[in-house]
mmCIF file of C-alpha atoms in Angstrom:
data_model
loop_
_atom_site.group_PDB
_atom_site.id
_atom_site.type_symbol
_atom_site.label_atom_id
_atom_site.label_comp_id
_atom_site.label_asym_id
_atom_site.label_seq_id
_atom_site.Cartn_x
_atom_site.Cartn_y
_atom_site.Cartn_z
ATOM 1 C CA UNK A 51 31.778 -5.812 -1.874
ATOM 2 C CA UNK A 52 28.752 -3.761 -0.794
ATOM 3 C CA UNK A 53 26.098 -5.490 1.255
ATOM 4 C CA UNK A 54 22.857 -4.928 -1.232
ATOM 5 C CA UNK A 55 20.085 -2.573 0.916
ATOM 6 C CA UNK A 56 17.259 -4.389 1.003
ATOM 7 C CA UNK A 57 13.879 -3.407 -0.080
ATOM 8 C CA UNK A 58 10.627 -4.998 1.672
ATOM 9 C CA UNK A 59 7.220 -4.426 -0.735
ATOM 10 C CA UNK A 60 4.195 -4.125 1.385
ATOM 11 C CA UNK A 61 0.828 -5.165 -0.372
ATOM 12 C CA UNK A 62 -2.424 -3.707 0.185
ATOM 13 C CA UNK A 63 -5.988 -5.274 0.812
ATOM 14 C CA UNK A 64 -7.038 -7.345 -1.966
ATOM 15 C CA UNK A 65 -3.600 -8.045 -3.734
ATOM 16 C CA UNK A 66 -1.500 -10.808 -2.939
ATOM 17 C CA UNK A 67 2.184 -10.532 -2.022
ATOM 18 C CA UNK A 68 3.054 -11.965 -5.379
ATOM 19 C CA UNK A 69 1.771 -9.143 -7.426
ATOM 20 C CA UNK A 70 4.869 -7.647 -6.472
ATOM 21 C CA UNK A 71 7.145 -10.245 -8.626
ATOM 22 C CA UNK A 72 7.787 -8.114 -11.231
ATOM 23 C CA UNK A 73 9.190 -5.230 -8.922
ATOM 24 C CA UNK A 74 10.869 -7.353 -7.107
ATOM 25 C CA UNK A 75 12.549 -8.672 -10.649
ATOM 26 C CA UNK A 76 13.681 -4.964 -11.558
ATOM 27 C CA UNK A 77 14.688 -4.369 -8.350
ATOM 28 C CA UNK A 78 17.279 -7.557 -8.056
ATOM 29 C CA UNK A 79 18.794 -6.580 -11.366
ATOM 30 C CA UNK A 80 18.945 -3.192 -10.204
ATOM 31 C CA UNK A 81 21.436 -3.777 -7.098
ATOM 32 C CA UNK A 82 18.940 -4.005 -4.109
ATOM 33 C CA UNK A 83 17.765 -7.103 -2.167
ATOM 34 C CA UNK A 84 13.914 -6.933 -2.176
ATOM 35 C CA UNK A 85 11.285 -8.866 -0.852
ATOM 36 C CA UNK A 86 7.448 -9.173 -0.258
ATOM 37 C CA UNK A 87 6.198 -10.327 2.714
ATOM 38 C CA UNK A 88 2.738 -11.200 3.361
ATOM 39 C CA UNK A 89 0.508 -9.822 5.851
ATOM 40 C CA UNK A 90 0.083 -11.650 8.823
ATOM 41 C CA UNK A 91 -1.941 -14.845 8.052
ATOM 42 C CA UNK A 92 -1.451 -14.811 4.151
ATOM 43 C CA UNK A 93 -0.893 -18.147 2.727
ATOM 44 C CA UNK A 94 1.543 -18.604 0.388
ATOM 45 C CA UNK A 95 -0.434 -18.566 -2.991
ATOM 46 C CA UNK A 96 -3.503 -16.546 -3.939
ATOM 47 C CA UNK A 97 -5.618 -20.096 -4.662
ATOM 48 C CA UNK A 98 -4.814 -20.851 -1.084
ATOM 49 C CA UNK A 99 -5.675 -17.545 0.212
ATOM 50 C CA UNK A 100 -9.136 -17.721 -1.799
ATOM 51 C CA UNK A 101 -9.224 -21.353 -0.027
ATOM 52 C CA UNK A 102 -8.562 -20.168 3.552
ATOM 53 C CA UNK A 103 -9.696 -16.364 3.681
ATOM 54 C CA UNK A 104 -10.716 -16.815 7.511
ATOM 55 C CA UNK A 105 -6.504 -16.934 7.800
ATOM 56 C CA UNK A 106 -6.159 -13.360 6.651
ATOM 57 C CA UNK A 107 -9.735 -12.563 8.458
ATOM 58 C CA UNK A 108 -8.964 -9.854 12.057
ATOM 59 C CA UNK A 109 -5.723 -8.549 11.503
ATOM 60 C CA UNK A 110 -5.659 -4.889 12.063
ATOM 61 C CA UNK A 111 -3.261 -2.177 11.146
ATOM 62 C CA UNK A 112 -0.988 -2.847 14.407
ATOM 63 C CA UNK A 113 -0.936 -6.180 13.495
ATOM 64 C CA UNK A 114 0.622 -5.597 10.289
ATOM 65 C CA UNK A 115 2.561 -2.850 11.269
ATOM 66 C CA UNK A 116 4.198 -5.331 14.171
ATOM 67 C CA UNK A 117 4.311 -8.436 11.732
ATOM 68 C CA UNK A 118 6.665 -5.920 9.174
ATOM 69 C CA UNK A 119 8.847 -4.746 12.152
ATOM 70 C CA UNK A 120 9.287 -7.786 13.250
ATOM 71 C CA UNK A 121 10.873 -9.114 9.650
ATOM 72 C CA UNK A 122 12.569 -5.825 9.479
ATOM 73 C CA UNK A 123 14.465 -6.572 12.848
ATOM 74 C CA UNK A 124 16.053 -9.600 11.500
ATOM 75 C CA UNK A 125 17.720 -8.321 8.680
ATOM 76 C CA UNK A 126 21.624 -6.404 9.067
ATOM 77 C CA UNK A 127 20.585 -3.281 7.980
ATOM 78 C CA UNK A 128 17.472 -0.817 7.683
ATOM 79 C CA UNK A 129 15.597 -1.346 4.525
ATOM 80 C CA UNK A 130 13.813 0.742 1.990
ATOM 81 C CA UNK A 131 9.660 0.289 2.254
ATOM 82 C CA UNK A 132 7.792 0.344 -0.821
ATOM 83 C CA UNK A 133 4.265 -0.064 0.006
ATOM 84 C CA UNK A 134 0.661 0.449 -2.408
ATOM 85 C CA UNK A 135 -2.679 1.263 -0.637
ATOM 86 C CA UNK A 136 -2.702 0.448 2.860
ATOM 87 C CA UNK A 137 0.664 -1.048 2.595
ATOM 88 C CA UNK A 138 1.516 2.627 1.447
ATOM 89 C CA UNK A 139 0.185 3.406 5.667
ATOM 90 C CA UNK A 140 2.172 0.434 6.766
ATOM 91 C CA UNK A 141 5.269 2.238 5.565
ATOM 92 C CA UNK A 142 4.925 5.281 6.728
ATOM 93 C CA UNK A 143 4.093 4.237 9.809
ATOM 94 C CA UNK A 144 7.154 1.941 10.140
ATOM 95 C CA UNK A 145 9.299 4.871 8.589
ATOM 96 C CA UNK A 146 8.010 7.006 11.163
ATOM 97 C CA UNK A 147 9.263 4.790 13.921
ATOM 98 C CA UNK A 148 12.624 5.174 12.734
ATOM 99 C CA UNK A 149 12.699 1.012 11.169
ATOM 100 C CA UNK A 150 13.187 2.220 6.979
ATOM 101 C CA UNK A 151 16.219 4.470 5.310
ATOM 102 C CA UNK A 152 13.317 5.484 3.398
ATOM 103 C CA UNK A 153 10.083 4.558 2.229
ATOM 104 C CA UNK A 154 7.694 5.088 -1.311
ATOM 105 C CA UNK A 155 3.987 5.195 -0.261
ATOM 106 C CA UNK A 156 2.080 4.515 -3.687
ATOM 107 C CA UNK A 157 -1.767 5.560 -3.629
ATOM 108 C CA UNK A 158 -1.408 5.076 0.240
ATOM 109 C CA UNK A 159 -3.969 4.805 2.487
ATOM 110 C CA UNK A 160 -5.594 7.872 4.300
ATOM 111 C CA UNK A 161 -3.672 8.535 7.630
ATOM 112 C CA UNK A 162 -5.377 10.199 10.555
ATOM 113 C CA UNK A 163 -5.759 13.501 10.293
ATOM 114 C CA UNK A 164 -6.398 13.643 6.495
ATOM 115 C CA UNK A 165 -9.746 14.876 6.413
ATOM 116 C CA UNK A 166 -11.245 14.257 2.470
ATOM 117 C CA UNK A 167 -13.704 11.666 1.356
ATOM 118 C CA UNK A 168 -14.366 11.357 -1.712
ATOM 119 C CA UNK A 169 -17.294 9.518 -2.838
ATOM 120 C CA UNK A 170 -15.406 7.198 -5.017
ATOM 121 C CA UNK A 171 -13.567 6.173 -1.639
ATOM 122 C CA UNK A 172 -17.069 5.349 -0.099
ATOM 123 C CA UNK A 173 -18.243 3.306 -3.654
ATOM 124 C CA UNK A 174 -14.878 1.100 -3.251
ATOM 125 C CA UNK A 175 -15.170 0.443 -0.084
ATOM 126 C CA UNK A 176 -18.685 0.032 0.345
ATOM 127 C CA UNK A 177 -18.114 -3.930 0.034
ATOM 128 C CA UNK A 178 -16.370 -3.982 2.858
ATOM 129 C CA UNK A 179 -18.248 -1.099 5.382
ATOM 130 C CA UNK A 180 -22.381 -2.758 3.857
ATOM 131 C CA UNK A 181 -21.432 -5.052 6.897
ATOM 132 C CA UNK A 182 -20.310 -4.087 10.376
ATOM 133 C CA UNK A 183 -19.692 -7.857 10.983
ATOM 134 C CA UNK A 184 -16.915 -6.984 7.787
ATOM 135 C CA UNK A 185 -14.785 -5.578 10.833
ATOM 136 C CA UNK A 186 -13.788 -9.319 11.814
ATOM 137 C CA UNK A 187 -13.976 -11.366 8.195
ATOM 138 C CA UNK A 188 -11.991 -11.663 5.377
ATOM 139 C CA UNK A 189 -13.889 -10.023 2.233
ATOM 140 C CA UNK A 190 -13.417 -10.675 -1.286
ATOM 141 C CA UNK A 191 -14.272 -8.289 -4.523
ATOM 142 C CA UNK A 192 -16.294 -9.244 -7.411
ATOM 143 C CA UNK A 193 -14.574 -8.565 -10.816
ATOM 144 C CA UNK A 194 -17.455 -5.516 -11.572
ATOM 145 C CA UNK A 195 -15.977 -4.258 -7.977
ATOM 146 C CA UNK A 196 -12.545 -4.665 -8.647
ATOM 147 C CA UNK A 197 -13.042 -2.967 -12.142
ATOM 148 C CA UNK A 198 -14.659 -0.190 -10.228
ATOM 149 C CA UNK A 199 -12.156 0.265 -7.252
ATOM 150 C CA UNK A 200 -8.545 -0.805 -9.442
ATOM 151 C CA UNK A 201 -9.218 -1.103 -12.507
ATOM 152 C CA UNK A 202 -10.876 1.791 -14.045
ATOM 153 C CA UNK A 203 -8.016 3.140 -16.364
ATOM 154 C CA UNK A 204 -7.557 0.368 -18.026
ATOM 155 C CA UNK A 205 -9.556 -2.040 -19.879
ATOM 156 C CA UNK A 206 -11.954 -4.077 -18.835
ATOM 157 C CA UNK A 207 -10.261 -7.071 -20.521
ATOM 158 C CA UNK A 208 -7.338 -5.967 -18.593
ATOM 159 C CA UNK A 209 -8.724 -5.340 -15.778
ATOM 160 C CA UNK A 210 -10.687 -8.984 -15.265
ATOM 161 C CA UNK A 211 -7.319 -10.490 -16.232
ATOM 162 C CA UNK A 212 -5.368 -8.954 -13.522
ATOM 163 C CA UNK A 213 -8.531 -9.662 -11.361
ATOM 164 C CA UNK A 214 -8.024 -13.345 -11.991
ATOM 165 C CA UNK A 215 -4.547 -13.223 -11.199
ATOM 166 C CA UNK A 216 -3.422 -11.390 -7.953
ATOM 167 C CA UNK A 217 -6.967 -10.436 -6.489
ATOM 168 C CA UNK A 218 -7.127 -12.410 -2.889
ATOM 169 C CA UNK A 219 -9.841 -11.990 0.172
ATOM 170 C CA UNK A 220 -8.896 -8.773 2.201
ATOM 171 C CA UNK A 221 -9.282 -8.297 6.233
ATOM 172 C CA UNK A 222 -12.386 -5.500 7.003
ATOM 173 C CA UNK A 223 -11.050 -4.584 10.359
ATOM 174 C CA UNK A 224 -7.814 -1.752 8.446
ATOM 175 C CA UNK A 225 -10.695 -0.105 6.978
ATOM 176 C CA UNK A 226 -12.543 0.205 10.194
ATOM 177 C CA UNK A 227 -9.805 1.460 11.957
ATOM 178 C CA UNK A 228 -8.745 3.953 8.762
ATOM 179 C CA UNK A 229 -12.919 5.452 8.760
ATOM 180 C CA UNK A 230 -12.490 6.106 12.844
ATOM 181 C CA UNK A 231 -8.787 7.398 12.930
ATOM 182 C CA UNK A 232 -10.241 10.933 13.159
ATOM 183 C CA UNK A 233 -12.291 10.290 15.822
ATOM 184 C CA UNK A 234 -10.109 7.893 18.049
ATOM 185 C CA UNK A 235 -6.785 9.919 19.831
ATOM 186 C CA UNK A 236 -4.845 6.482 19.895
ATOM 187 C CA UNK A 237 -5.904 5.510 16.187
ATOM 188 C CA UNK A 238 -3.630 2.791 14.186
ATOM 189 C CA UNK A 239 -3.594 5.023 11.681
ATOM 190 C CA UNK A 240 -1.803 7.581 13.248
ATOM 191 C CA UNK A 241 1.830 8.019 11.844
ATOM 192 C CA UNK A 242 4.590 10.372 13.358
ATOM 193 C CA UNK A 243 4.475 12.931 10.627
ATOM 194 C CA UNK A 244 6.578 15.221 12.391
ATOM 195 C CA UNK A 245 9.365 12.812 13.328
ATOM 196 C CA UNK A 246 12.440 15.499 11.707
ATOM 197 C CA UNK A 247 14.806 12.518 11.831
ATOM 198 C CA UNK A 248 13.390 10.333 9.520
ATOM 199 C CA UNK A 249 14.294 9.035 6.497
ATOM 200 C CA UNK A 250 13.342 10.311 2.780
ATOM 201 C CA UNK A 251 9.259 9.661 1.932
ATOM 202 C CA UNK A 252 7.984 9.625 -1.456
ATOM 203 C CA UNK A 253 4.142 9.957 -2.051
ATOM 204 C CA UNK A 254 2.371 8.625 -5.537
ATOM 205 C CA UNK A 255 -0.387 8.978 -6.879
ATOM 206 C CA UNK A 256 -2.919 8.022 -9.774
ATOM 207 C CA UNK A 257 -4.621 10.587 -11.212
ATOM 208 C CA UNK A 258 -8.241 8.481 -11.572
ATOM 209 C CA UNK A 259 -7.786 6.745 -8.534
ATOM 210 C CA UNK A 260 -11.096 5.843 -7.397
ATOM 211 C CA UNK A 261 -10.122 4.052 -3.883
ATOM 212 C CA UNK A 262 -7.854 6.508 -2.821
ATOM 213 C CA UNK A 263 -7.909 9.947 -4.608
ATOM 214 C CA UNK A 264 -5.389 12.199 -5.791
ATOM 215 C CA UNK A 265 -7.092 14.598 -3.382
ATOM 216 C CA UNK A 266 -6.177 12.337 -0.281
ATOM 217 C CA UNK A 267 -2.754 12.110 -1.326
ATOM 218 C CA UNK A 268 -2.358 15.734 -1.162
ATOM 219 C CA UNK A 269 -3.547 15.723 1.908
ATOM 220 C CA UNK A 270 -1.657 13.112 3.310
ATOM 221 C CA UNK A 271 1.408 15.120 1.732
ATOM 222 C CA UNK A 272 0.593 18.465 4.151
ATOM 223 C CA UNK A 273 0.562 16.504 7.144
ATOM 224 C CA UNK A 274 4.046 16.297 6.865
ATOM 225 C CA UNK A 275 4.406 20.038 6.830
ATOM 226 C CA UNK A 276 5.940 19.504 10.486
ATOM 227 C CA UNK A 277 8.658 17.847 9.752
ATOM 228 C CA UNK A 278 11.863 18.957 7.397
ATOM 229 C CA UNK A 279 12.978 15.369 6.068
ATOM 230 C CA UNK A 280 12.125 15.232 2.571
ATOM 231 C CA UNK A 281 8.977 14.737 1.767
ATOM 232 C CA UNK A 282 8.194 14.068 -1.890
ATOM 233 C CA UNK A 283 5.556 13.584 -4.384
ATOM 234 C CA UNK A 284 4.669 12.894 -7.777
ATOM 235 C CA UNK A 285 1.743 11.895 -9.531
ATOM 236 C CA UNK A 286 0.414 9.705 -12.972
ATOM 237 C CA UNK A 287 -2.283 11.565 -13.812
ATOM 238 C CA UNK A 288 -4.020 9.243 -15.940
ATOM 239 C CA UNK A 289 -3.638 5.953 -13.814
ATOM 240 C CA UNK A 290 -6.039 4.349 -11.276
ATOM 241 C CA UNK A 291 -5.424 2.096 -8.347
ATOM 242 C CA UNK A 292 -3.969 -0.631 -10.146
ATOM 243 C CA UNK A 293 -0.987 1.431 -11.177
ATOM 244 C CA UNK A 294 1.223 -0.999 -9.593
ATOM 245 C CA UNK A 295 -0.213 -4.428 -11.362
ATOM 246 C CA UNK A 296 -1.297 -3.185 -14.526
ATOM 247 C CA UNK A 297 0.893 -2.691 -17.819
ATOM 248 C CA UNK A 298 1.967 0.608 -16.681
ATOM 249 C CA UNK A 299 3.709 -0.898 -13.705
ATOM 250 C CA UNK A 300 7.302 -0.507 -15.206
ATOM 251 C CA UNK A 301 6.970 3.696 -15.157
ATOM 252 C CA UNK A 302 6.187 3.702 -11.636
ATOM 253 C CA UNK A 303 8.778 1.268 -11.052
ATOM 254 C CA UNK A 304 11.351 3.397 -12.631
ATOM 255 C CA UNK A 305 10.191 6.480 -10.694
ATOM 256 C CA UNK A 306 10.660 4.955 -8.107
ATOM 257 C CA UNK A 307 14.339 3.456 -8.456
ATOM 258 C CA UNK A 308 14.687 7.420 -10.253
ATOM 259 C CA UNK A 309 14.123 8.868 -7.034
ATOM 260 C CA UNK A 310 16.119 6.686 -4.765
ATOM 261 C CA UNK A 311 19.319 7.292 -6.551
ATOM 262 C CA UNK A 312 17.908 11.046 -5.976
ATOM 263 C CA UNK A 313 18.263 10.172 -2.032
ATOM 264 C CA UNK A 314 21.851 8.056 -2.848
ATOM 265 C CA UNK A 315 20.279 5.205 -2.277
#
């Protein structure tokens, strides 16, 4: 019998691990042994997390980016990454270093080096950056905020329902660290872009993404211009940040098992 690869889903800030169940439904029936972690310090339930946010509060990108490495190193063999927003960064970072087969970076956090802001960025993470003392709390969304920053292709009904379900406090300090990357030479947010050894990347993005822009995306995508391992991407033109979550989820699901079997994996 074949060992199943295992896949490891990567959350961003604001969603709890267990947003991921339905992915990680698809991809048990689909062969694969996958998995979702929480960040360092998440409790195990999002009405704990809303309890006990000072347990996610401080963790940085390195922190994460350890935390994942360190799961990854107990397992037999290399998994696949899936990761949405800044868990998008957290795999590519953790492909770059060689730990993934491969890795699917969904509406991924800007790296260093990618230059845009767009102004919808700025509005979505303004609860977050109103505070410099945000660098070392936990922070939680209203549902108006949420609506703004996830869920602005889909209804608002939708959109408050998902809100209700998955939405947990977030750590400031990624954030932080993501807005400086540009200016700091030993940034977290640097990833090996040019590492020619790597395994298969696939970028996605949401056309009316308001927290991280089809524009960043692209230029996340010609950082990689270095480096001759594939480097993929596809877009949803009409979906915002919540494309994982939201009723949608099952196309970019698909896509996404699509283009493994692409990579024979």
């Amino acid at each position: 019998m074949t060992t199943p690869i295992p896949v490891i889903f990567i959350h961003g800030l604001w969603l709890h691990a267990t947003s991921w169940t339905p992915w990680i439904e698809m991809f048990g029936d689909a062969g694969y042994a996958p998995s979702a972690p929480g960040w360092p310090g998440d409790p195990d339930t999002v009405a704990e997390a809303r309890e006990n946010p000072e347990s996610i509060a401080d963790h940085g990108i390195d922190d994460v980016v350890e935390h994942f490495a360190g799961i990854i190193r107990t397992l037999d063999t290399p998994p696949i990454l899936v990761g949405h927003s800044f868990g998008g960064m957290i795999a590519q970072k953790l492909l770059g270093q060689d730990l993934a087969r491969a890795a699917v970076a969904i509406d991924a956090a800007q790296i260093k080096g990618v230059l845009p802001l767009p102004l919808s960025a700025l509005r979505a993470t303004l609860p977050v950056f109103k505070n410099p003392a945000n660098k070392h709390r936990a922070v939680s969304l209203t549902a108006e905020q949420f609506r703004f920053a996830f869920g602005n292709a889909i209804s608002e009904a939708e959109s408050d329902t998902l809100y209700e379900r998955w939405t947990i406090p977030a750590p400031g300090k990624p954030l932080f660290e993501a807005a400086a990357a540009n200016f700091n030479p030993h940034s977290p947010a640097k990833v090996d872009t040019a590492n020619q050894g790597r395994g298969p990347l696939l970028l996605m993005t949401g056309g009316k993404d308001h927290t991280v822009p089809e524009t960043v995306v692209r230029a996340t995508l010609k950082q990689y211009r270095h480096s001759d391992a594939v480097t993929d991407i596809t877009a949803f033109p009409d979906r915002g940040h919540s494309l994982t979550i939201d009723a949608g989820w099952r196309d970019v699901a698909d896509t996404t098992l699509t283009w493994l079997r692409r990579q024979s994996l």
